Structure formats: structure tokens, C-alpha cells
PDB file of C-alpha atoms in Angstrom:
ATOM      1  CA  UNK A 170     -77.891 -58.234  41.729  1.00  0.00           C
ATOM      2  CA  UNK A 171     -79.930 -55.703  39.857  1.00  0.00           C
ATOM      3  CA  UNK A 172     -80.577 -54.053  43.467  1.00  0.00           C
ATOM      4  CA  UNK A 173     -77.119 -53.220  44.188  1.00  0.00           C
ATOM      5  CA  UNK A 174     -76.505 -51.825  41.037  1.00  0.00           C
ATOM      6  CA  UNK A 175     -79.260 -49.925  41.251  1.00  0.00           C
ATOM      7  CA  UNK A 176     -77.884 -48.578  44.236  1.00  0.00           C
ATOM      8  CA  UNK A 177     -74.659 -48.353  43.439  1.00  0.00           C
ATOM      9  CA  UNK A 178     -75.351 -45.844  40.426  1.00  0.00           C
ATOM     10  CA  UNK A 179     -78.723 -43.994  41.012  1.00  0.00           C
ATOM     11  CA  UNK A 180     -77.561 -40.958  42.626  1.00  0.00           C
ATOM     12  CA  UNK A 181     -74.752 -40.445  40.328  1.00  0.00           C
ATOM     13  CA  UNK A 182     -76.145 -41.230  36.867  1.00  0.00           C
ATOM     14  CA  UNK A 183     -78.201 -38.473  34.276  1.00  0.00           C
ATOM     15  CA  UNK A 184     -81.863 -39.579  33.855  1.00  0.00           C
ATOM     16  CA  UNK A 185     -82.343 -39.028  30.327  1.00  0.00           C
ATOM     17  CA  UNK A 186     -82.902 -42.095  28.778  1.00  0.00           C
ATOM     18  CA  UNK A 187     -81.177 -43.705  26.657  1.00  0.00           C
ATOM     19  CA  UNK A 188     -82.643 -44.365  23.152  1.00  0.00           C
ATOM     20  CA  UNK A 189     -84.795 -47.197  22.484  1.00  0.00           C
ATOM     21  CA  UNK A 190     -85.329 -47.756  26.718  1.00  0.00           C
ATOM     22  CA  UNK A 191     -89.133 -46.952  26.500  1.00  0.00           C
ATOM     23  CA  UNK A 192     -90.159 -49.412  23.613  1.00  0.00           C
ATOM     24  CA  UNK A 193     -88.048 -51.786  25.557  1.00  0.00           C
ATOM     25  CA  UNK A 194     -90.037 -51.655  28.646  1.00  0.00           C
ATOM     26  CA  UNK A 195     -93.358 -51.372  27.120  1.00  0.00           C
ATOM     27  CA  UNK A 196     -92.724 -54.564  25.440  1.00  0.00           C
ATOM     28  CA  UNK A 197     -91.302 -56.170  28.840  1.00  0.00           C
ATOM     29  CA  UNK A 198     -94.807 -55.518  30.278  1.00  0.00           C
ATOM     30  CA  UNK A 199     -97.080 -56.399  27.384  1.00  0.00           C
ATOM     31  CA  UNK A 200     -95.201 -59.677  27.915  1.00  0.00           C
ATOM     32  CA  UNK A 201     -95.285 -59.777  31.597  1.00  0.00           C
ATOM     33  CA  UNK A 202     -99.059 -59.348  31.232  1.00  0.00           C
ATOM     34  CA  UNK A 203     -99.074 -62.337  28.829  1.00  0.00           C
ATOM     35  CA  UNK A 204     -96.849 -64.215  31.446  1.00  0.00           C
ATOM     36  CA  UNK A 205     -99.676 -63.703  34.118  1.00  0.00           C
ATOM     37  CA  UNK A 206    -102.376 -64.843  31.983  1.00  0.00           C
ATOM     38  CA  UNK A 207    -100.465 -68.034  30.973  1.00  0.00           C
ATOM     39  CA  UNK A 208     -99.390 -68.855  34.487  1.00  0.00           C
ATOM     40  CA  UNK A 209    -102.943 -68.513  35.927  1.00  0.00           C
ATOM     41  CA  UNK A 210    -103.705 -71.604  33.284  1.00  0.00           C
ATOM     42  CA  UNK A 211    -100.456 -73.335  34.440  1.00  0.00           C
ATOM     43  CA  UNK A 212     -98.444 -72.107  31.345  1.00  0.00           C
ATOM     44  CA  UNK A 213     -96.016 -69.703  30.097  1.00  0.00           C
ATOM     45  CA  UNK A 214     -96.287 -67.393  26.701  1.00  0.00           C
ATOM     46  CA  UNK A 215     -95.246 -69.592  23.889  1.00  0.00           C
ATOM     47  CA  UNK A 216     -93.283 -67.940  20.610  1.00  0.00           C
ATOM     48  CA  UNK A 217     -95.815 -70.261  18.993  1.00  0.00           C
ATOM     49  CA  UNK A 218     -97.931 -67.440  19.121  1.00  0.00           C
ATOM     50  CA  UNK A 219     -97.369 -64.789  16.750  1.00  0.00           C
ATOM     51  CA  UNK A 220     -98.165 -61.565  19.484  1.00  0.00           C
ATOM     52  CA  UNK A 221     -95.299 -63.686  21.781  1.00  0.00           C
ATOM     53  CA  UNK A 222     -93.035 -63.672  19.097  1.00  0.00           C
ATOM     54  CA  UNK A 223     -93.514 -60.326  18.255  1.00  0.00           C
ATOM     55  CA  UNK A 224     -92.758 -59.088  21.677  1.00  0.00           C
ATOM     56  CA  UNK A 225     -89.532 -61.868  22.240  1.00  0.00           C
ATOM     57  CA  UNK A 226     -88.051 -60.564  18.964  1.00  0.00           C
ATOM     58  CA  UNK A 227     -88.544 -56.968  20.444  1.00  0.00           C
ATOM     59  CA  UNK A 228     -86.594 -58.061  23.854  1.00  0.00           C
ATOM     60  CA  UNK A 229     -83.979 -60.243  22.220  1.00  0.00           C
ATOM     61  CA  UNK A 230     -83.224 -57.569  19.814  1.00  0.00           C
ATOM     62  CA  UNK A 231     -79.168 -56.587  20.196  1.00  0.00           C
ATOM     63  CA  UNK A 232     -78.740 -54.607  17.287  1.00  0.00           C
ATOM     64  CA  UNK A 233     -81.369 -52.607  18.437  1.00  0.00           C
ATOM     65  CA  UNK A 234     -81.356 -51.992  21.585  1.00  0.00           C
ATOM     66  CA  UNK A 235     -77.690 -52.965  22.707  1.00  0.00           C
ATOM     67  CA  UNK A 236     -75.366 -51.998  18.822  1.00  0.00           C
ATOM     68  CA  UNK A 237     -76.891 -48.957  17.909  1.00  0.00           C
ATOM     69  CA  UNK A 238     -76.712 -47.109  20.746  1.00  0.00           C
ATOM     70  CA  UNK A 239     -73.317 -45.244  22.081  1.00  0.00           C
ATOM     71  CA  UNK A 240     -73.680 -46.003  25.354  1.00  0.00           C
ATOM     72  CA  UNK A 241     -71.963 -43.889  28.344  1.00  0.00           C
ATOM     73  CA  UNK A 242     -71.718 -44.054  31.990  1.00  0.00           C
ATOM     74  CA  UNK A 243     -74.430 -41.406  31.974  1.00  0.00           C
ATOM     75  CA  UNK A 244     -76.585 -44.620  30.625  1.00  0.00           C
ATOM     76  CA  UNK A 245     -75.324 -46.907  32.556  1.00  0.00           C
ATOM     77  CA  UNK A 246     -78.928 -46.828  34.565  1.00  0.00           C
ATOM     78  CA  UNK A 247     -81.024 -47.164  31.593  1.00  0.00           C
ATOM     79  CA  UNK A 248     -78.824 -50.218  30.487  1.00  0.00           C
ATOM     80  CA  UNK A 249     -78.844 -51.701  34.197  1.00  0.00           C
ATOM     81  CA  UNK A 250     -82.556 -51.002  33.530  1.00  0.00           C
ATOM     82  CA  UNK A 251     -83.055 -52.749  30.310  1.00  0.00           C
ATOM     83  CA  UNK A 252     -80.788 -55.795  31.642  1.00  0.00           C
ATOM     84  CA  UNK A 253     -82.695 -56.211  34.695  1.00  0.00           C
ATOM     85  CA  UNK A 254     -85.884 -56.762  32.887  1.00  0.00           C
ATOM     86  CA  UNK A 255     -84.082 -58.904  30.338  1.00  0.00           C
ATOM     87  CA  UNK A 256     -82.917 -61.078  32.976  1.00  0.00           C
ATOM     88  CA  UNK A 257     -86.313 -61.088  34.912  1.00  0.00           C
ATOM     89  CA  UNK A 258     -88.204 -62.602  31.947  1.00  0.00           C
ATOM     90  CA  UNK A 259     -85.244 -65.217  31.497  1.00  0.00           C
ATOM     91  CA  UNK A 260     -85.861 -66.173  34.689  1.00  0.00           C
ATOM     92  CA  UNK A 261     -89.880 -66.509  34.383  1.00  0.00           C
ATOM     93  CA  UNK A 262     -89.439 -69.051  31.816  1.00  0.00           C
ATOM     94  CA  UNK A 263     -86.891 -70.882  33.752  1.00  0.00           C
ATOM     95  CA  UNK A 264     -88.098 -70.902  37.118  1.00  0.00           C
ATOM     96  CA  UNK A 265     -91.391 -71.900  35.819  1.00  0.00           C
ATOM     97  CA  UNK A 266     -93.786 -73.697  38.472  1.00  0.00           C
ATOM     98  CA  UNK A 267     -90.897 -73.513  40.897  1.00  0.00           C
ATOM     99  CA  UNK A 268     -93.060 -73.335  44.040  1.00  0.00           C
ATOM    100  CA  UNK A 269     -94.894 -76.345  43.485  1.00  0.00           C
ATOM    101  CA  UNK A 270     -91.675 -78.209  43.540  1.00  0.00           C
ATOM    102  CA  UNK A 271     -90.207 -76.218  46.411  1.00  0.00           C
ATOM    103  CA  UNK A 272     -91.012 -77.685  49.883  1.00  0.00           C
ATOM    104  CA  UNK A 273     -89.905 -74.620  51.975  1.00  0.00           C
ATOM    105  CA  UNK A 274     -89.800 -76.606  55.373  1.00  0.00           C
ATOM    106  CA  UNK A 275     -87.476 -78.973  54.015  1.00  0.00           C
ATOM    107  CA  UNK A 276     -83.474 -78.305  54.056  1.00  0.00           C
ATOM    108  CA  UNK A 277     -81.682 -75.520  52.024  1.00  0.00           C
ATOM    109  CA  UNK A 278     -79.038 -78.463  49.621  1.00  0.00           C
ATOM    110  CA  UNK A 279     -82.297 -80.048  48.900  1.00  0.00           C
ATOM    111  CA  UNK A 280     -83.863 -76.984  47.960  1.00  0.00           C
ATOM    112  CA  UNK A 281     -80.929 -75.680  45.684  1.00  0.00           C
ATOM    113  CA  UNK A 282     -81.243 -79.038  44.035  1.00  0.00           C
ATOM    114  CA  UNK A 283     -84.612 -78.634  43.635  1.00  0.00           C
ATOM    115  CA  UNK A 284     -84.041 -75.419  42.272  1.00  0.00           C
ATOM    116  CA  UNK A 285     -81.402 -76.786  39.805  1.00  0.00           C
ATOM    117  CA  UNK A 286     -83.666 -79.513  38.781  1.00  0.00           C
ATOM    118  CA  UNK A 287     -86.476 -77.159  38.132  1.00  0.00           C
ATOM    119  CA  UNK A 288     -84.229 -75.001  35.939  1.00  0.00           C
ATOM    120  CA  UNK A 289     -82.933 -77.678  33.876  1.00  0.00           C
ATOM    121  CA  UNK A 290     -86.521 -79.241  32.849  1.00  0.00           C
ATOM    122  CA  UNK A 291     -87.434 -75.337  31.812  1.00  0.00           C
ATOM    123  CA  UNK A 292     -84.584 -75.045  29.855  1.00  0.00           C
ATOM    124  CA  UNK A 293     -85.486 -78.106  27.791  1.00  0.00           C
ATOM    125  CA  UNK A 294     -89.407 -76.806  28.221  1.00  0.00           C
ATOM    126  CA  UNK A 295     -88.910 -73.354  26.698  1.00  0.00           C
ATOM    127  CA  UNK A 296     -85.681 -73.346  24.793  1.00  0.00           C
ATOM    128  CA  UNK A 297     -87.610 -71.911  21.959  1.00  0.00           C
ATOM    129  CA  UNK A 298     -88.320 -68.866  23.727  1.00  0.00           C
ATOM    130  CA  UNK A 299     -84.699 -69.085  25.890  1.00  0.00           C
ATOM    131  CA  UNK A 300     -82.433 -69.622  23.201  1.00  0.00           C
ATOM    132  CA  UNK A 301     -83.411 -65.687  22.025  1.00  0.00           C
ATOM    133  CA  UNK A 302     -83.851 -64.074  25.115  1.00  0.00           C
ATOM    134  CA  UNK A 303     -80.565 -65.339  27.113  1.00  0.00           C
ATOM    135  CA  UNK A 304     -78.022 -64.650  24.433  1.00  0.00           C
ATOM    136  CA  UNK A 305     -79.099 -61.502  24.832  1.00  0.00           C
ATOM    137  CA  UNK A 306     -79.285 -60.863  28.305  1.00  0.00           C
ATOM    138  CA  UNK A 307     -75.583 -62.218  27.926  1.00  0.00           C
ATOM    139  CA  UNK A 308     -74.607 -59.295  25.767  1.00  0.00           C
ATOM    140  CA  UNK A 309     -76.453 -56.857  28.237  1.00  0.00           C
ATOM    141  CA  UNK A 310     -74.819 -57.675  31.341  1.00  0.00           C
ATOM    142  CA  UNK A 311     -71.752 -57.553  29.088  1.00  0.00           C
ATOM    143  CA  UNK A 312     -72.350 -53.889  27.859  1.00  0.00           C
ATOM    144  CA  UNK A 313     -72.539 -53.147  31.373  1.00  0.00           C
ATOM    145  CA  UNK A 314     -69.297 -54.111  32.597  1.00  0.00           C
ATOM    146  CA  UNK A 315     -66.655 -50.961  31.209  1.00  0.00           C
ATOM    147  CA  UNK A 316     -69.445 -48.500  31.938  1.00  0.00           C
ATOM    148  CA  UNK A 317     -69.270 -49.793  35.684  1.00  0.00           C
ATOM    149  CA  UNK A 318     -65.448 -49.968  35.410  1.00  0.00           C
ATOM    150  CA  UNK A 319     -65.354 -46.367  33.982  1.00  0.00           C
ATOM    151  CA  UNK A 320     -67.934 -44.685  36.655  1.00  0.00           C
ATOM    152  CA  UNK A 321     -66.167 -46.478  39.481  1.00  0.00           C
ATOM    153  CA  UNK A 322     -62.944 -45.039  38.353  1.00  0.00           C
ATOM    154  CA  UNK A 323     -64.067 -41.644  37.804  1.00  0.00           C
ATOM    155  CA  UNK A 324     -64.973 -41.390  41.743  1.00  0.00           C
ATOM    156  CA  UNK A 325     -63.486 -39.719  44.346  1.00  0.00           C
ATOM    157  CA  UNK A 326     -61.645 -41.823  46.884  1.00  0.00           C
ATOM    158  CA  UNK A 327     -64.560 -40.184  49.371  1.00  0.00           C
ATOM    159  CA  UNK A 328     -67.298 -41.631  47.253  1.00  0.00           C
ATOM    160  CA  UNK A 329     -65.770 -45.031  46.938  1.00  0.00           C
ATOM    161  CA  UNK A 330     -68.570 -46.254  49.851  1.00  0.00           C
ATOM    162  CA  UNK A 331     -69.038 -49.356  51.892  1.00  0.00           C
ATOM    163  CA  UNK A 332     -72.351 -50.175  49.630  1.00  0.00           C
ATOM    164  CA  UNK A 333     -70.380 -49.629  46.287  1.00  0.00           C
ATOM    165  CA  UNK A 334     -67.916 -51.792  46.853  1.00  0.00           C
ATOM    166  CA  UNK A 335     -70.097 -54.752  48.117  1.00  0.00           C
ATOM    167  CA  UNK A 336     -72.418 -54.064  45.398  1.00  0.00           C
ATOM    168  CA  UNK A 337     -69.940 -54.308  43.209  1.00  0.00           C
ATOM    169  CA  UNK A 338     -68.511 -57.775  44.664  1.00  0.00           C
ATOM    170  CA  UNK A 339     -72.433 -58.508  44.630  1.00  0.00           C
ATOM    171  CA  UNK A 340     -72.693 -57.986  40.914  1.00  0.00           C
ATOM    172  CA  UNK A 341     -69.182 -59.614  40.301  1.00  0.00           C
ATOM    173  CA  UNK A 342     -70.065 -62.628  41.704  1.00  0.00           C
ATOM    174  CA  UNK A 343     -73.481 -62.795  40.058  1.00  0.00           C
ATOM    175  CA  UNK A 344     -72.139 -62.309  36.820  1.00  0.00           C
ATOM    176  CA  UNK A 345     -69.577 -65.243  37.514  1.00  0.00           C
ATOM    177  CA  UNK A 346     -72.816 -67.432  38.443  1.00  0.00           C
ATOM    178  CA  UNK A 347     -74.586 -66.595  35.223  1.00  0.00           C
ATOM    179  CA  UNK A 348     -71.332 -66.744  32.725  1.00  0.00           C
ATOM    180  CA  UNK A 349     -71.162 -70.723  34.244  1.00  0.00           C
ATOM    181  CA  UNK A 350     -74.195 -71.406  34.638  1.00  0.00           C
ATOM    182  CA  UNK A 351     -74.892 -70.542  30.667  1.00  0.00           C
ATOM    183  CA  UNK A 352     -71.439 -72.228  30.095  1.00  0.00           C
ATOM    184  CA  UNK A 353     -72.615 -75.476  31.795  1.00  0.00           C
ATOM    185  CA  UNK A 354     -75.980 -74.889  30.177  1.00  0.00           C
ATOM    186  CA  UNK A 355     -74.325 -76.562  26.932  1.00  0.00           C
ATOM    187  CA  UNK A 356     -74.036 -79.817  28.229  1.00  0.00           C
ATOM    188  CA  UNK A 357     -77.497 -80.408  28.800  1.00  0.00           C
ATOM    189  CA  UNK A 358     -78.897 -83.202  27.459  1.00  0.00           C
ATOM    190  CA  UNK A 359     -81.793 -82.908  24.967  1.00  0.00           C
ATOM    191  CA  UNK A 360     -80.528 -79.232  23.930  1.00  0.00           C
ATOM    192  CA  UNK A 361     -81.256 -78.059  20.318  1.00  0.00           C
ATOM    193  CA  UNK A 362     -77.780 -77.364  18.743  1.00  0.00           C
ATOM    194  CA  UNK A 363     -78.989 -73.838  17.968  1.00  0.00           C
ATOM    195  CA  UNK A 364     -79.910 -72.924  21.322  1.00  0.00           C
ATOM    196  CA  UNK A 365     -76.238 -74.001  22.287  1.00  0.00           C
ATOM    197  CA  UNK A 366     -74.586 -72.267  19.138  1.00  0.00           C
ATOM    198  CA  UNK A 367     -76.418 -69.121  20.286  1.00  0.00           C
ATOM    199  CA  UNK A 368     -75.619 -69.069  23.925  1.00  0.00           C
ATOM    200  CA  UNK A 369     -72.447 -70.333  22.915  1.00  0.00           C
ATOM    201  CA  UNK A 370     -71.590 -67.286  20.543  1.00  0.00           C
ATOM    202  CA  UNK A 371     -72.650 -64.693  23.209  1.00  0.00           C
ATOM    203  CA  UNK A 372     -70.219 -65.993  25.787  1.00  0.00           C
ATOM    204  CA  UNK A 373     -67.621 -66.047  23.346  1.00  0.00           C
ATOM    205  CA  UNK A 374     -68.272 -62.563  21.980  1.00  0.00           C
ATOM    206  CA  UNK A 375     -68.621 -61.243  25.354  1.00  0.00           C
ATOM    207  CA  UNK A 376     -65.683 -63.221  27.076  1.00  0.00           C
ATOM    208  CA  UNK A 377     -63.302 -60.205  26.879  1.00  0.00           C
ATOM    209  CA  UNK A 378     -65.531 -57.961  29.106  1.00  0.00           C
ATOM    210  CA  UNK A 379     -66.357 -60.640  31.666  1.00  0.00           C
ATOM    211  CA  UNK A 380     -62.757 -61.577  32.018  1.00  0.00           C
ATOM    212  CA  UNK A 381     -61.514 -57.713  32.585  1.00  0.00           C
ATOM    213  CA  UNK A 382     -64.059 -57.712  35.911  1.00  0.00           C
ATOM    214  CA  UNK A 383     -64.089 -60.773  37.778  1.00  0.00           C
ATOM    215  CA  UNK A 384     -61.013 -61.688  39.410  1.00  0.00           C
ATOM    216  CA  UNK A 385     -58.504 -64.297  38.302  1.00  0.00           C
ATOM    217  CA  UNK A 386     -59.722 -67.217  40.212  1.00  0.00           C
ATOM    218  CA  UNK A 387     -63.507 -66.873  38.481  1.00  0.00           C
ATOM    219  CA  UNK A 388     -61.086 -66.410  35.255  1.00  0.00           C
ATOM    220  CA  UNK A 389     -59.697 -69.965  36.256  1.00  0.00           C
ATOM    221  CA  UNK A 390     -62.448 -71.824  37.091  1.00  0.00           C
ATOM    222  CA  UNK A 391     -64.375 -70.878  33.977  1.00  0.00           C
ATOM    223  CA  UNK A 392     -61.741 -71.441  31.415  1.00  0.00           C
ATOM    224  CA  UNK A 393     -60.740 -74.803  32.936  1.00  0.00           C
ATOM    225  CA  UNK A 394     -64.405 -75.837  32.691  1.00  0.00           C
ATOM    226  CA  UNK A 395     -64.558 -74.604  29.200  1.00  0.00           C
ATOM    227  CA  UNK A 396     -61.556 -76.624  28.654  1.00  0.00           C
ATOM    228  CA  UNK A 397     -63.336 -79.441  29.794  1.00  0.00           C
ATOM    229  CA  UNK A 398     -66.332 -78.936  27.282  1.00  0.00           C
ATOM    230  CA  UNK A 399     -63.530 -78.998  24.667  1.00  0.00           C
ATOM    231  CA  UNK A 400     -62.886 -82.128  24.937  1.00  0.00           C
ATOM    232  CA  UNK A 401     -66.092 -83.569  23.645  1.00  0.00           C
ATOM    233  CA  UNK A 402     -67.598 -80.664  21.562  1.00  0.00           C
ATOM    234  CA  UNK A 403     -68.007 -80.666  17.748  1.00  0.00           C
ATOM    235  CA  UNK A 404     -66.258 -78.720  15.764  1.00  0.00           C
ATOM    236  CA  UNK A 405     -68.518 -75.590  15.188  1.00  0.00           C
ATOM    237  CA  UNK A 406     -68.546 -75.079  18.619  1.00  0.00           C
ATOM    238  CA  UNK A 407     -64.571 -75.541  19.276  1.00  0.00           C
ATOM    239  CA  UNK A 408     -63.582 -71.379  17.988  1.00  0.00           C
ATOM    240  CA  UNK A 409     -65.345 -69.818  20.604  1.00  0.00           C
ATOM    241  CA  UNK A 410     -64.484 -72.373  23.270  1.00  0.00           C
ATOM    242  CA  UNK A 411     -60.787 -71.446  22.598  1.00  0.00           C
ATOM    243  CA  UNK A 412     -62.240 -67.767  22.562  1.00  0.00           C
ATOM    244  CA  UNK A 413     -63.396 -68.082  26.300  1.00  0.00           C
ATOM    245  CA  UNK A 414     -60.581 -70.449  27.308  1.00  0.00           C
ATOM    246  CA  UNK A 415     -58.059 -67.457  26.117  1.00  0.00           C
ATOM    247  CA  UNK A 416     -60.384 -64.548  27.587  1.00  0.00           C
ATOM    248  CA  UNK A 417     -60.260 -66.237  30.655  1.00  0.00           C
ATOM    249  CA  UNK A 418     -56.866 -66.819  30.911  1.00  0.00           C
ATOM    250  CA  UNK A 419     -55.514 -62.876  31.142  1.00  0.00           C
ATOM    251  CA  UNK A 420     -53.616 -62.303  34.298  1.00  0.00           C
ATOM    252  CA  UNK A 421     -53.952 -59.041  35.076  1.00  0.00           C
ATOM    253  CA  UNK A 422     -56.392 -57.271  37.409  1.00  0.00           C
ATOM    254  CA  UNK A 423     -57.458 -53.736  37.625  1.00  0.00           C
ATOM    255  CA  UNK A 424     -60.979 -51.612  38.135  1.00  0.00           C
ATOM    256  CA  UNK A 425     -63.281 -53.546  39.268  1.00  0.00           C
ATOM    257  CA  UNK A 426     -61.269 -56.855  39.446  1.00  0.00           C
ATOM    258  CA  UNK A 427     -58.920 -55.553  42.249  1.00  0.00           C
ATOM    259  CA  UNK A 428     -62.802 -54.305  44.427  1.00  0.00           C
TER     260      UNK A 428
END
């Protein structure tokens, strides 16, 4: 997703940066570094260690990097920037020793429940280090979405191109993946009730700005699953469900949504 939108907003976008985007990345690849070392030893960085922590409280850091700044669609590529590595270290952690449980020969439902499988034993593995850095890419992604809306609207009818509008349906689609797949996230077994109070809080927070870009039948689907998680869910958890569950239910469809 991050290569379409890359695409989609390179040529158009100022390159001045956006404060706080170079202490961002440098911490991104003092911790990839760390990431390379571990996995050479069959491991991953652990918060455990104080320089990991350091650098995951850097990278999980929304007041600073996501709050403070007035963000415009002039820095819409510094934020796609910032969410992209966000989301790549997520991913690290969760697809952790994937390809020694990934037979490539053998049939693609049996690798995407492979895949699954992998995902939820790293979740469980490294919600330590998950339950700070996801909330946050949550927010990110979410930051994104009006500065897309805006910069789509602002272009001429001319400029509205083939590879815009299928990297936009690109990145609408992968943003309904990962607003599910965090929402179903919750009803993993063996889940610290922080981790899910966190991830929790960030879909609810963000619900708003997810709703206003994917199209009513991702609205659906999400709020009736959220409805479902209702059902069963303890009472701190029960505000923000009803806080997606309304997000999700808005009707109307413009910017992006109509793409």
C-alpha cells in the first residue's frame, strides 16, 4: 500500500519535511539494525532492553510526532513516510520467522493460513513491543486519510489518473484490512487487557476518519463485527465499541469513498 501512495503523491507534494520526520527515521533504522542482529540469533529486539525501549518509545510516540505537528497536504509525503516505516516495523515483529513456516510449493489457502497462524503466535510473542507500536501506526494511517481526501480534491479532472485512482482503491482497501484485522485482534486469546485497551482506544479515536474513506459496505462489515465483540466485552471496553459501531454506521459517501 505504501507504494501506491507513494506514487500517487510524489510528484505533487513540497519536499520540505515535516518536523520531527528525521529523528523519526533515524530511530526506525537504529532499530532496524537491532532487528537484523536479533534475527541472525533467531530473535527479535525485546523492550526488555533499555536501548529497545528507548527507540520503541521514540516510534510509538503520537504526541510527538503525529499531535504537535499541523500537518498539510504539502506533508502528506513525509507522513506517508513516517507511516510506512511505522507499519514496516509492526510487521517485523509480527511476521516473525514467517519463512520457516511458509512452504512456498504448497497451495496459496494453506499459505494465508499459515500466514494467519504465524501472525497470531507473534502477537501473543511480542505484545509488549506491539501493543505501543500498532496503536500508533493506527493513528498514522488515520492522519493520513483528510490529507489524501483534500489533495485528491484539489486536482484537476486531467490529473485525476488511472494510477491515482487504483492507488487510492489500493490504499482503501488496505486500510479496511488493517482497521479489522486490529479489530479482530481483540479477541485473541491470551491477550494482555492493555494491549487490547490500547489498540482498542486508537480504533475508536480514529473511527471517524476511517469511516469518511472507505465505502459503506467496509463501513458495514466492520461495525457489524464490532457489534459482535459487544456482545461479550467488559465494560471498559464497551464506549469505544459503540464509538466504532456509530462511526461506521454514517451513510454518506464523498472524496475518496465515491473513487
Amino acid at each position: 500500500m505504501r507504494v501506491f501512495l507513494v506514487l500517487l503523491f510524489a510528484s505533487s507534494i513540497s519536499m520540505a519535511h515535516a518536523q520531527g520526520l528525521p529523528e523519526y527515521l533515524s530511530a526506525a533504522r537504529e532499530l532496524d539494525s537491532l532487528v537484523i542482529e536479533a534475527t541472525n540469533n533467531n530473535a527479535m529486539p525485546r523492550v526488555t532492553d533499555i536501548k529497545v525501549a528507548q527507540l520503541v518509545s521514540v516510534l510509538s510516540d503520537s504526541d510527538r510526532f503525529l499531535n504537535s505537528t499541523a500537518y498539510e497536504t504539502k506533508d502528506l509525503g513525509d507522513l506517508v513516510e513516517i507511516c510506512g516505516k511505522a507499519n514496516a516495523i509492526s510487521m517485523k515483529y509480527a511476521l516473525f520467522d514467517l519463512k520457516k513456516a511458509i512452504d512456498p510449493k504448497t497451495d496459496q489457502k494453506k499459505i494465508v493460513l499459515r500466514v494467519q497462524q504465524v501472525m497470531e503466535k507473534n502477537v501473543l510473542a511480542f505484545q509488549d513491543e506491539l501493543e505501543l507500536l500498532q496503536p500508533f501506526l493506527i493513528r498514522c494511517m488515520a492522519k493520513q486519510a483528510p490529507l489524501m481526501n483534500d489533495f485528491m480534491l484539489k486536482l484537476k479532472p486531467e490529473e485525476i489518473t488511472e494510477i491515482r485512482v487504483q492507488g487510492i482503491r489500493q490504499a482503501r482497501n488496505g486500510t479496511y484490512n488493517m482497521y479489522m484485522g486490529f479489530l479482530q485482534s481483540l479477541n485473541f486469546k491470551g491477550i494482555k487487557a492493555s494491549y487490547r485497551l490500547k489498540l482498542l482506544r486508537a480504533l475508536s479515536e480514529t473511527a471517524e476518519r476511517y469511516s469518511a474513506i472507505l465505502q459503506p459496505e467496509a463501513r458495514q462489515k466492520i461495525g457489524d463485527f464490532a457489534k459482535l465483540v459487544q456482545l461479550s466485552a467488559p465494560e471498559p471496553f464497551r464506549s469505544d465499541l459503540k464509538t466504532i459501531i456509530e462511526a461506521m454506521s454514517a451513510t454518506a459517501c464523498d472524496g475518496l469513498c465515491k473513487l
